[in-house]
């Protein structure tokens, strides 16, 4: 087999798997606790999925009181069960002629609001529990956007690191050969995620086109600008996270201007979060990859980071060779760097309770999640108890899928919008998501708690649609 997923799981997740379930400390009401235990039993070993479900359940008590019809119609039980799960073999040949086998996944979670929509992740840690946590989160994230998109996620336990271009292409072609029957612009529309960028989307789309003999642009998003892609999609998740941060700070009569910021990761989301922070006058002093982090007190040189990561596909350690004033720390925690704003933009469970307490001690006053579920339940509790501005991923990082939906709109009308127009649409929608989370939190007696606001607002929109569509 290609790899051992456990080897690549972040330390926090491995600890979770060993002493499950560490997030049981929050009390759920009796009915939700019983539902949660059923989810755990029906989905054994899928710790990240359990974690994502429990976090949403923690917000739903008051919703069931206000909307008993959701209980009668078993909406929660239905939402926790994917509509369809596809697991498939992905055989491919490496450059030395060896046959390699990976496992591919697509979990089509919920299509009450529109065709299944969500990214593909290529990373050795991918297994069903990761794909399901991401797909589950995606349902509510997509609902929050107000756009007509259902929730899904997919990927493979494939490690793109060190692969040649030809190997990546052959892997993508084999992946799409297995999956194409289950996709379509009105059925299921994938996009990128960790390890899947424009290059991979190109190979996937090319193979879909060849197999179906159709130029069906709307079947996948994140396409290149010359062949049906949307301007701003590449920048969208990072920009959107900063727009959400801006709104949280504005609600506290504050702004990004002059703030010392740190951003974990150095991939697609991190790079464009850094870009927007810098455009708004923030001073970004640190970023990372899975080997270590760089700290540059004068502020990061983004052009160099783009060159190293996007063009040369190198490690962030190389940054320090170009800038002598920058310090590279192998391993270690980026969260030890003092800052006012922290944006976790790498991966799930990358920031734990201790990291959160350390950030607070160092003066952090706002956290917006560019990654999906990057903060452990203990970390979330530390931020919420401290009352800082904390934006959960399903709200804060929705900019990517928002702009994917805008790409679908352009494809459907065979149109292509300008950069400024698209960015303005993205900013408006992110403002709308913030307003909806903010107002819902107030309405349900938890002012300033964006976790409850996002979970409740997203859940209610999906639940209403499911009721309206009958027993689906
Ligand atoms: P990329 O593959 O472009 O970059 C991922 C970055 O995170 C890299 O710097 C990578 O370091 C680091 N990273 C990945 N896995 C781990 C790990 N297990 N431990 C430590 N560091 C890790 O991915 P994206 O930027 O697209 O995605 C980052 C996060 O944002 C993910 O959680 C994703 O689900 C989420 N997201 C992405 C969206 C998108 O549109 N792309 C939309 C919304 C959310 P290294 O290179 O060393 O592996
Ligand atoms: O987590 C996410 O929202 C994404 N990876 C983007 C999904 C999409 O369909 O653009």
Coordinates of C-alpha atoms and ligand atoms in Angstrom, one line a residue, residues 117-120 134 138 141-142 153 189-193 221 233 237 372 397 400-401 404, ligand 2:
X117 CA -20.1 20.5 -3.7
X118 CA -16.8 20.3 -1.9
X119 CA -13.1 19.8 -2.5
X120 CA -10.7 16.8 -3.0
X134 CA -14.8 17.6 6.0
X138 CA -19.1 21.4 4.2
X141 CA -20.5 26.0 5.4
X142 CA -22.3 25.8 2.0
X153 CA -15.8 16.0 0.1
X189 CA -19.0 19.3 -8.4
X190 CA -15.6 18.8 -6.8
X191 CA -12.8 21.4 -6.4
X192 CA -9.4 21.6 -4.7
X193 CA -8.3 21.2 -1.1
X221 CA -14.2 24.3 -10.0
X233 CA -10.9 31.5 -6.9
X237 CA -10.3 31.2 0.7
X372 CA -11.0 23.2 8.4
X397 CA -13.1 29.9 5.3
X400 CA -13.3 29.3 -1.4
X401 CA -16.6 27.5 -1.9
X404 CA -16.5 28.1 -6.6
Ligands
LIG2 O1 -13.1 23.2 2.3 C1 -13.5 23.8 1.3 O2 -14.5 24.6 1.5 C2 -12.9 23.6 0.0 N1 -11.9 22.9 0.0 C3 -13.4 24.3 -1.2 C4 -14.6 23.6 -1.8 C5 -15.0 24.0 -3.1 O3 -15.9 23.4 -3.6 O4 -14.6 25.1 -3.6

